[in-house]
Coordinates of C-alpha atoms in Angstrom, one line a residue:
M624 CA 2.4 -27.4 -1.1
A625 CA 0.9 -25.4 0.8
V626 CA -2.5 -26.8 3.6
N627 CA -5.7 -24.8 1.8
S628 CA -7.7 -24.5 5.1
H629 CA -10.9 -23.6 3.6
D630 CA -10.6 -26.9 2.0
V631 CA -9.6 -28.9 3.9
A632 CA -12.4 -27.6 6.1
R633 CA -15.2 -28.6 3.4
I634 CA -13.5 -31.8 4.0
A635 CA -13.5 -32.7 7.7
G636 CA -17.6 -30.6 7.9
V637 CA -15.8 -28.3 10.2
S638 CA -14.7 -24.3 10.3
Q639 CA -11.2 -23.3 9.5
S640 CA -11.1 -21.5 12.1
T641 CA -11.1 -24.8 13.7
V642 CA -8.7 -26.4 11.1
S643 CA -7.1 -24.1 13.0
R644 CA -6.7 -24.3 16.2
V645 CA -5.8 -28.4 15.3
L646 CA -3.1 -26.8 13.2
N647 CA -1.8 -24.9 16.2
G648 CA -1.9 -27.8 18.3
A649 CA -5.0 -26.0 20.7
T650 CA -5.8 -28.1 23.5
N651 CA -10.2 -26.5 23.1
V652 CA -10.5 -29.1 20.2
R653 CA -12.6 -32.1 21.1
P654 CA -10.6 -35.9 20.0
E655 CA -13.1 -37.2 17.3
T656 CA -13.6 -33.5 15.9
R657 CA -9.1 -33.4 15.8
D658 CA -9.0 -36.9 14.4
R659 CA -11.9 -35.2 11.7
V660 CA -9.5 -32.9 10.7
L661 CA -6.0 -35.3 10.7
I662 CA -7.6 -37.4 8.5
A663 CA -9.0 -34.3 6.4
L664 CA -5.1 -33.6 6.1
E665 CA -3.8 -37.1 5.5
N666 CA -6.5 -37.0 2.2
Y667 CA -5.6 -33.2 1.0
A668 CA -2.5 -33.5 0.4
P669 CA -2.0 -36.2 -2.6
N670 CA -5.8 -34.1 -4.3
A671 CA -4.6 -31.3 -4.5
H672 CA -1.5 -32.3 -5.9
A673 CA -3.7 -34.0 -8.2
R674 CA -5.0 -31.1 -8.6
A675 CA -2.2 -28.8 -9.6
M676 CA -1.1 -31.3 -12.1
R677 CA -4.4 -31.6 -13.9
T678 CA -5.0 -27.4 -13.7
N679 CA -1.1 -26.6 -14.0
K680 CA -1.9 -24.6 -10.8
T681 CA -1.0 -23.9 -8.0
G682 CA -3.8 -22.0 -6.2
T683 CA -1.3 -19.4 -4.5
I684 CA -0.2 -16.6 -5.5
G685 CA 3.2 -14.5 -4.7
V686 CA 3.0 -11.4 -3.1
V687 CA 6.5 -8.9 -2.6
A688 CA 6.2 -5.8 -0.9
S689 CA 8.5 -3.0 -0.3
D690 CA 9.4 -2.0 3.4
I691 CA 6.8 -3.6 5.6
T692 CA 8.4 -1.2 8.9
N693 CA 6.4 1.3 7.3
P694 CA 2.6 1.0 8.6
Y695 CA 1.1 1.3 5.3
F696 CA 2.5 -2.2 3.9
P697 CA 0.8 -4.4 6.9
E698 CA -1.9 -3.3 5.8
L699 CA -2.1 -3.1 2.2
L700 CA -0.7 -6.7 3.2
E701 CA -3.8 -7.2 5.0
A702 CA -6.3 -6.3 3.0
I703 CA -4.5 -8.2 -0.1
Y704 CA -5.2 -11.0 2.3
V705 CA -8.2 -10.9 3.0
A706 CA -8.9 -10.9 -0.5
A707 CA -6.9 -14.1 -1.3
S708 CA -8.7 -16.1 1.2
A709 CA -12.5 -14.8 -0.1
S710 CA -11.4 -16.8 -3.2
T711 CA -9.9 -19.1 -1.6
L712 CA -5.6 -18.8 -2.5
N713 CA -2.8 -19.1 -0.8
I714 CA 0.1 -16.5 -0.3
V715 CA 3.8 -16.5 -0.2
L716 CA 5.1 -13.6 1.1
W717 CA 8.2 -12.0 0.2
N718 CA 10.1 -9.0 1.4
E719 CA 11.7 -7.0 -1.9
H720 CA 14.8 -5.6 1.0
D721 CA 14.9 -8.8 1.8
P722 CA 18.6 -10.3 0.6
T723 CA 16.6 -13.4 -0.3
T724 CA 14.7 -11.9 -3.2
P725 CA 16.4 -12.9 -5.9
A726 CA 15.4 -16.3 -4.9
A727 CA 11.7 -15.0 -4.6
L728 CA 12.5 -14.4 -8.3
A729 CA 13.6 -17.4 -8.9
G730 CA 10.4 -19.6 -7.8
I731 CA 8.3 -17.1 -9.0
R732 CA 10.2 -18.6 -12.5
S733 CA 10.1 -22.1 -11.0
G734 CA 6.3 -22.1 -11.3
M735 CA 5.5 -22.3 -7.5
V736 CA 3.2 -19.9 -7.9
D737 CA 0.3 -19.4 -10.1
G738 CA 1.4 -14.9 -10.2
V739 CA 3.1 -12.5 -9.1
L740 CA 1.4 -9.0 -6.9
F741 CA 4.5 -6.6 -6.5
T742 CA 3.6 -4.3 -4.4
S743 CA 6.6 -1.4 -5.4
A744 CA 7.9 -1.2 -8.3
T745 CA 10.7 1.1 -6.8
L746 CA 13.5 -1.6 -6.6
E747 CA 12.0 -4.2 -8.8
T748 CA 11.1 -2.6 -12.1
T749 CA 13.7 -4.3 -14.3
A750 CA 12.3 -7.9 -13.1
I751 CA 9.1 -7.2 -13.3
A752 CA 9.5 -6.0 -16.7
Q753 CA 11.2 -9.7 -17.2
L754 CA 8.6 -12.0 -15.3
A755 CA 6.0 -10.2 -18.0
A756 CA 7.7 -10.8 -20.9
Q757 CA 8.3 -14.6 -19.9
R758 CA 4.8 -14.2 -19.4
V759 CA 4.5 -14.5 -15.5
P760 CA 1.1 -12.8 -14.6
T761 CA 2.0 -10.2 -12.7
V762 CA 0.1 -7.0 -11.6
L763 CA 1.2 -4.1 -9.8
V764 CA -1.1 -2.9 -6.7
N765 CA 0.0 0.3 -5.2
R766 CA 2.8 1.0 -7.4
G767 CA 2.9 1.9 -10.9
L768 CA 5.4 2.6 -13.6
V769 CA 5.4 5.5 -16.3
H770 CA 5.3 2.7 -18.9
P771 CA 3.7 -0.5 -17.8
V772 CA 4.4 -3.5 -18.7
C773 CA 1.4 -5.6 -17.0
D774 CA -1.8 -4.5 -15.1
Q775 CA -1.2 -1.4 -12.7
V776 CA -3.3 -0.6 -9.9
T777 CA -3.3 2.8 -8.4
S778 CA -4.2 5.8 -6.0
N779 CA -5.3 8.2 -8.7
N780 CA -2.0 10.5 -7.2
L781 CA -2.9 14.1 -9.8
Q782 CA -5.9 13.9 -7.3
I783 CA -4.3 13.4 -4.3
G784 CA -2.6 16.6 -5.1
R785 CA -5.6 18.3 -6.1
L786 CA -7.4 17.6 -3.4
A787 CA -5.0 19.3 -1.1
A788 CA -4.3 22.0 -2.0
R789 CA -8.1 22.7 -3.0
Y790 CA -8.5 22.4 0.5
L791 CA -6.3 24.8 1.3
L792 CA -7.2 27.2 -1.7
A793 CA -10.2 27.6 0.2
A794 CA -8.6 28.3 3.7
G795 CA -7.5 31.0 2.2
I796 CA -4.3 29.5 2.7
T797 CA -1.3 31.6 0.2
D798 CA 2.5 30.6 1.5
I799 CA 3.0 26.5 1.3
G800 CA 5.9 24.2 1.9
M801 CA 6.1 20.5 0.6
I802 CA 7.9 18.4 2.9
L803 CA 8.1 14.9 -0.6
G804 CA 9.6 11.1 -1.2
P805 CA 11.7 10.5 -3.7
N806 CA 11.0 11.8 -7.0
H807 CA 12.0 8.8 -8.9
M808 CA 8.7 7.3 -7.2
R809 CA 6.0 7.6 -9.9
A810 CA 3.1 8.3 -7.2
V811 CA 4.9 11.9 -5.5
A812 CA 6.7 13.0 -8.1
E813 CA 2.1 13.0 -9.7
R814 CA 0.9 13.8 -6.0
E815 CA 3.5 17.0 -6.7
T816 CA 2.1 17.7 -9.4
G817 CA -1.4 17.5 -9.1
F818 CA -0.3 19.5 -6.4
L819 CA 1.0 22.7 -7.8
D820 CA -0.8 22.3 -11.2
E821 CA -3.2 23.7 -8.4
L822 CA -1.7 26.4 -6.5
W823 CA -0.4 28.2 -9.3
A824 CA -3.9 27.9 -11.9
T825 CA -4.4 30.4 -9.2
G826 CA -1.2 32.9 -9.9
R827 CA -0.7 33.6 -6.1
V828 CA 0.6 31.2 -4.1
E829 CA 4.3 31.6 -3.1
V830 CA 5.8 27.6 -3.1
G831 CA 9.3 28.9 -2.3
R832 CA 12.0 26.7 -2.9
K833 CA 13.2 26.6 0.7
W834 CA 9.9 24.5 1.3
I835 CA 10.3 21.7 -0.8
S836 CA 12.2 19.9 0.7
R837 CA 12.6 15.6 -1.0
G838 CA 13.8 13.0 1.3
Q839 CA 13.2 9.6 2.2
P840 CA 9.7 8.5 2.9
T841 CA 10.6 8.0 6.3
F842 CA 9.9 9.7 10.0
E843 CA 13.4 11.2 10.9
S844 CA 13.1 12.4 6.9
G845 CA 9.8 15.0 8.3
F846 CA 11.8 16.2 10.8
K847 CA 14.6 16.8 9.9
A848 CA 12.8 19.0 6.5
V849 CA 10.7 21.2 9.5
S850 CA 13.9 21.1 11.2
D851 CA 16.1 21.6 9.0
V852 CA 14.8 23.1 5.8
F853 CA 11.5 25.2 7.1
A854 CA 13.5 26.7 10.6
G855 CA 14.1 30.0 9.2
D856 CA 12.6 33.4 10.0
Q857 CA 9.6 33.0 8.2
L858 CA 7.9 29.1 8.2
P859 CA 5.1 28.5 5.8
R860 CA 1.5 28.3 7.2
A861 CA 0.6 25.2 5.8
V862 CA 2.7 21.7 5.1
F863 CA 1.7 19.3 2.7
C864 CA 3.5 15.8 3.3
S865 CA 3.7 13.1 0.3
N866 CA 2.8 10.4 2.6
D867 CA 1.5 10.3 6.1
I868 CA 4.8 8.9 8.0
L869 CA 5.8 12.4 7.1
G870 CA 3.8 14.5 8.6
Y871 CA 3.9 12.8 12.3
G872 CA 7.3 13.3 11.4
A873 CA 7.2 17.5 10.4
I874 CA 4.1 17.4 13.6
S875 CA 6.5 17.0 16.0
A876 CA 9.5 18.9 14.3
I877 CA 7.0 21.7 14.4
R878 CA 6.1 21.2 18.6
T879 CA 9.8 20.9 19.0
L880 CA 10.7 24.5 17.4
G881 CA 7.6 25.7 20.1
L882 CA 5.0 26.1 17.9
R883 CA 1.5 24.8 17.1
V884 CA -0.4 22.8 14.6
P885 CA -2.6 23.9 13.3
E886 CA -2.8 27.3 15.5
D887 CA 0.9 28.1 13.3
V888 CA 1.3 25.6 11.1
W889 CA -1.6 23.2 9.0
V890 CA -0.1 19.7 8.0
I891 CA -1.9 17.6 5.7
G892 CA -0.7 13.5 4.7
V893 CA -1.4 11.3 2.5
D894 CA -2.8 7.1 3.1
G895 CA -4.9 7.5 5.8
L896 CA -3.6 4.9 8.1
P897 CA -4.9 4.5 11.7
M898 CA -2.8 6.5 13.7
S899 CA -3.1 9.5 11.7
G900 CA -6.4 10.0 13.6
W901 CA -4.5 9.3 17.3
E902 CA -4.7 12.0 19.4
V903 CA -1.2 13.2 19.3
F904 CA -1.2 13.5 15.4
D905 CA -4.5 13.8 14.6
L906 CA -3.8 14.7 11.4
T907 CA -5.4 15.6 8.4
T908 CA -4.8 13.3 5.7
I909 CA -6.0 11.6 1.3
R910 CA -7.5 8.4 2.3
Q911 CA -6.3 6.1 0.0
P912 CA -8.3 2.9 -1.4
V913 CA -6.0 0.3 0.0
E914 CA -8.7 -2.9 0.5
E915 CA -10.4 -2.1 -3.5
M916 CA -6.7 -1.5 -4.4
A917 CA -6.3 -5.2 -3.1
R918 CA -9.8 -6.7 -4.3
V919 CA -9.1 -5.0 -8.4
G920 CA -5.5 -6.3 -8.1
L921 CA -6.7 -9.7 -7.9
K922 CA -9.2 -9.3 -9.7
L923 CA -6.9 -8.9 -12.1
L924 CA -4.2 -10.8 -11.2
Q925 CA -6.6 -13.9 -11.3
A926 CA -8.0 -12.6 -14.9
R927 CA -4.6 -13.4 -16.9
I928 CA -3.8 -16.0 -14.7
N929 CA -7.1 -18.3 -16.5
G930 CA -5.6 -17.0 -19.5
D931 CA -6.9 -12.9 -20.2
A932 CA -4.7 -11.8 -22.9
S933 CA -6.4 -8.1 -22.8
P934 CA -4.2 -4.6 -23.4
F935 CA -3.2 -4.6 -19.8
L936 CA -5.3 -1.7 -17.5
D937 CA -3.7 1.6 -15.7
V938 CA -6.1 1.2 -13.0
Q939 CA -6.3 4.7 -10.8
L940 CA -8.3 4.9 -7.6
D941 CA -9.8 8.0 -6.5
T942 CA -10.0 9.0 -2.7
D943 CA -11.0 11.3 -0.3
L944 CA -10.3 13.8 1.8
V945 CA -10.4 13.0 6.2
I946 CA -10.5 16.0 7.4
R947 CA -8.9 16.3 11.6
G948 CA -7.5 18.4 13.7
S949 CA -4.1 19.7 12.0
T950 CA -5.3 21.6 9.8
A951 CA -8.0 23.1 12.1
R952 CA -10.8 21.0 10.9
V953 CA -12.5 23.2 8.4
P954 CA -14.2 22.4 6.5
S955 CA -13.8 20.5 2.9
P956 CA -14.2 23.5 0.5

């Protein structure tokens, strides 16, 4: 059974950081304090086991992550961890691209966790539906299904597209390109829809087909889009990227072509990653409310774990525009 450091600290009369130091073998702990923590640990396991048998709850939730090599997902996982720690919950983490994912799903079904948060629905849609049908408390965070089978919490992705389009229109830019991730992802499809709807409503915006590129949500894909698709006699005046990582690749490729950002081409991303503020990118971006997403998702999951049987919720959170140098720091309309 997982050790809940909050409970052990309470039993031993010490801080959670002291428990952590003892567990990690740190030498800067007084012998008498170390002994208290070790005694508390010995007493904790049977008490926790008894509590789990009495309540039929483990005090542990599962988190199934997407590609953790994308810097957005460690940020989201950190927010989930902080929210779970505040509720003294333990976390078991699985990576959906890991070959052990089937074992993770088996672990979820076996009852080793009270419920599960999925941070992506792109590869596990069938599994999510199966878990929901088996009444395993399940919540999607950051990704949503068109036809929800459980609670889901995302950013308002239509709003994200609209915010980016309104900003470009207010600056008088009318020739615009897009670099997008896979269109089977609901978030990408809705960002594209919101963006195009806002542009086309003016009746005067050129979004040429040669200026629309689709690929994976990676740096390499953003670089390739500019190098292969946009490298013609005429480039768009601005490029909207469906995530920040694509934006980094686009900026790098634009500079490789001997052009300047933002003097020749503006670039806008989505996510609000800390890296976007680095001087090398200085990327204008639509920031997602990652901490709020984690808090709301965990709150919904706890409600389901405690027996809430109300209709599924599709929560869409507001986002905000962060203006930086990749768009000449033109103020928002």
